[in-house]
Amino acid sequence: MAIGGAGLLSGSLTATFGRDRSTKRRQTAAPTQPPQSTGPVVSVAASAVAVGGSAQVKDPATGDAIYIVQPKAGQYCALSSVCTHSGCAVDAPKNGQMYCPCHGSRFDAATGAVINGPATKPLPRYAVTKDGDKLNLGAVQS
Ligand code: FES
């Protein structure tokens, strides 16, 4: 009888603590959301991004890799490395394309557009501004 009582008490405490933990998670999740309208926070030397090449930086909000590419001389863009199909990391730009090794999606390294699936959505793009020899990463655009 005492064992059954302890089991009921234990189950009751577990249910109570489980509820408390999920409440705390919800309360702490909101402050970690990155602001969407911040200015440039990451820079890379423009000389580090050759025409047809790329430089990898990290999104300060998520830690995910971002590729800053220069598909044509003087034209820069930044693309997320997170595949829009199921979230795998796509490879660095090569021959104008970015390949996802998980299921074979290919993206245009100049625009992030899907070349072939299974992904159906383009890679998220970030704003890039050139300031002297620096390329400044801006906010997510799409
Ligand atoms: Fe990239 Fe599936 S996660 S193709």
Coordinates of C-alpha atoms and ligand atoms in Angstrom, one line a residue:
M1 CA 0.0 0.0 0.0
A2 CA 2.8 2.4 0.8
I3 CA 4.5 1.5 -2.5
G4 CA 1.4 2.4 -4.5
G5 CA 1.1 5.6 -2.6
A6 CA 4.7 6.5 -3.4
G7 CA 4.1 5.8 -7.0
L8 CA 1.1 8.1 -7.1
L9 CA 3.1 10.8 -5.4
S10 CA 6.0 10.3 -7.7
G11 CA 3.7 10.5 -10.8
S12 CA 2.1 13.6 -9.4
L13 CA 5.5 15.3 -8.8
T14 CA 6.7 14.3 -12.3
A15 CA 3.6 15.8 -13.9
T16 CA 4.0 19.0 -11.9
F17 CA 7.7 19.4 -12.6
G18 CA 7.2 18.5 -16.2
R19 CA 4.7 21.3 -16.5
D20 CA 7.0 23.8 -14.7
R21 CA 9.9 23.0 -17.0
S22 CA 7.9 23.5 -20.2
T23 CA 6.7 26.9 -18.9
K24 CA 10.2 28.0 -18.2
R25 CA 11.3 27.0 -21.7
R26 CA 8.6 29.1 -23.2
Q27 CA 9.5 32.1 -21.0
T28 CA 13.2 31.9 -21.9
A29 CA 12.7 31.3 -25.6
A30 CA 11.4 34.8 -26.5
P31 CA 14.5 36.8 -25.5
T32 CA 16.8 34.7 -27.7
Q33 CA 14.9 35.6 -30.9
P34 CA 17.3 37.6 -33.1
P35 CA 16.2 41.1 -33.9
Q36 CA 15.3 41.3 -37.6
S37 CA 16.3 44.9 -38.2
T38 CA 19.8 45.1 -36.9
G39 CA 22.6 46.6 -39.0
P40 CA 25.7 44.7 -40.3
V41 CA 27.2 42.5 -37.6
V42 CA 29.6 40.4 -39.5
S43 CA 32.3 41.5 -42.0
V44 CA 34.8 39.8 -44.2
A45 CA 37.5 41.3 -46.4
A46 CA 36.2 41.7 -50.0
S47 CA 39.6 40.4 -51.2
A48 CA 38.8 37.1 -49.5
V49 CA 35.9 36.5 -51.9
A50 CA 37.2 35.8 -55.4
V51 CA 35.0 36.0 -58.4
G52 CA 33.3 32.6 -58.5
G53 CA 34.4 32.0 -55.0
S54 CA 33.0 32.4 -51.5
A55 CA 33.9 33.1 -47.9
Q56 CA 32.1 31.4 -45.0
V57 CA 30.9 33.4 -42.0
K58 CA 28.5 32.5 -39.2
D59 CA 25.1 33.9 -38.5
P60 CA 25.6 35.5 -35.1
A61 CA 22.0 34.7 -34.1
T62 CA 21.9 31.0 -35.0
G63 CA 25.6 30.0 -35.6
D64 CA 24.6 28.6 -39.0
A65 CA 27.1 29.0 -41.8
I66 CA 26.5 31.6 -44.4
Y67 CA 28.4 31.8 -47.7
I68 CA 29.2 35.2 -49.1
V69 CA 29.7 34.7 -52.8
Q70 CA 30.8 36.9 -55.7
P71 CA 29.2 35.2 -58.8
K72 CA 30.3 38.1 -61.1
A73 CA 32.9 40.8 -60.6
G74 CA 31.6 43.4 -58.1
Q75 CA 28.3 41.4 -57.5
Y76 CA 28.0 40.0 -54.0
C77 CA 25.3 38.0 -52.2
A78 CA 25.1 35.9 -49.1
L79 CA 23.2 32.7 -48.8
S80 CA 22.4 30.5 -45.9
S81 CA 24.0 27.1 -45.8
V82 CA 20.8 25.5 -44.3
C83 CA 19.0 23.4 -47.0
T84 CA 15.4 24.3 -47.2
H85 CA 14.4 20.7 -47.7
S86 CA 15.2 19.2 -44.3
G87 CA 17.9 21.5 -42.9
C88 CA 21.2 19.7 -43.8
A89 CA 24.2 21.9 -44.5
V90 CA 24.8 22.5 -48.2
D91 CA 28.3 22.4 -49.5
A92 CA 30.3 25.6 -50.4
P93 CA 29.6 27.1 -53.8
K94 CA 31.3 25.2 -56.6
N95 CA 30.8 25.9 -60.3
G96 CA 28.0 28.3 -59.6
Q97 CA 26.0 25.8 -57.6
M98 CA 25.5 24.7 -54.0
Y99 CA 24.9 21.0 -53.4
C100 CA 23.1 19.4 -50.5
P101 CA 24.7 16.0 -49.8
C102 CA 21.6 14.7 -47.9
H103 CA 19.1 14.3 -50.7
G104 CA 20.8 15.9 -53.7
S105 CA 19.2 19.3 -54.0
R106 CA 21.1 21.9 -56.0
F107 CA 20.9 25.7 -55.6
D108 CA 22.0 28.6 -57.8
A109 CA 25.0 30.1 -56.0
A110 CA 24.2 33.6 -57.3
T111 CA 20.6 33.7 -56.2
G112 CA 19.9 30.7 -53.9
A113 CA 17.2 29.5 -56.3
V114 CA 16.4 25.8 -56.5
I115 CA 18.0 24.2 -59.6
N116 CA 16.7 20.7 -58.7
G117 CA 14.9 19.2 -55.7
P118 CA 13.7 17.7 -53.6
A119 CA 14.0 21.2 -52.1
T120 CA 11.3 23.5 -53.4
K121 CA 12.2 26.8 -51.7
P122 CA 15.4 28.9 -52.3
L123 CA 18.1 29.3 -49.8
P124 CA 17.5 32.3 -47.5
R125 CA 19.5 35.4 -48.7
Y126 CA 21.2 38.0 -46.6
A127 CA 21.9 41.6 -47.5
V128 CA 25.5 42.4 -48.3
T129 CA 27.0 45.9 -48.5
K130 CA 30.5 46.8 -49.6
D131 CA 32.4 49.4 -47.5
G132 CA 35.9 49.8 -48.8
D133 CA 37.5 46.4 -48.7
K134 CA 34.9 45.1 -46.3
L135 CA 31.7 43.1 -47.1
N136 CA 29.2 43.6 -44.3
L137 CA 26.5 41.0 -43.7
G138 CA 23.1 42.4 -43.2
A139 CA 19.7 41.0 -42.3
V140 CA 17.9 38.1 -43.8
Q141 CA 16.0 39.3 -46.9
S142 CA 14.0 36.2 -47.8
Ligands
FES1 FE1 19.0 19.1 -48.5 FE2 17.2 17.1 -48.3 S1 18.1 18.2 -46.7 S2 18.1 17.9 -50.1

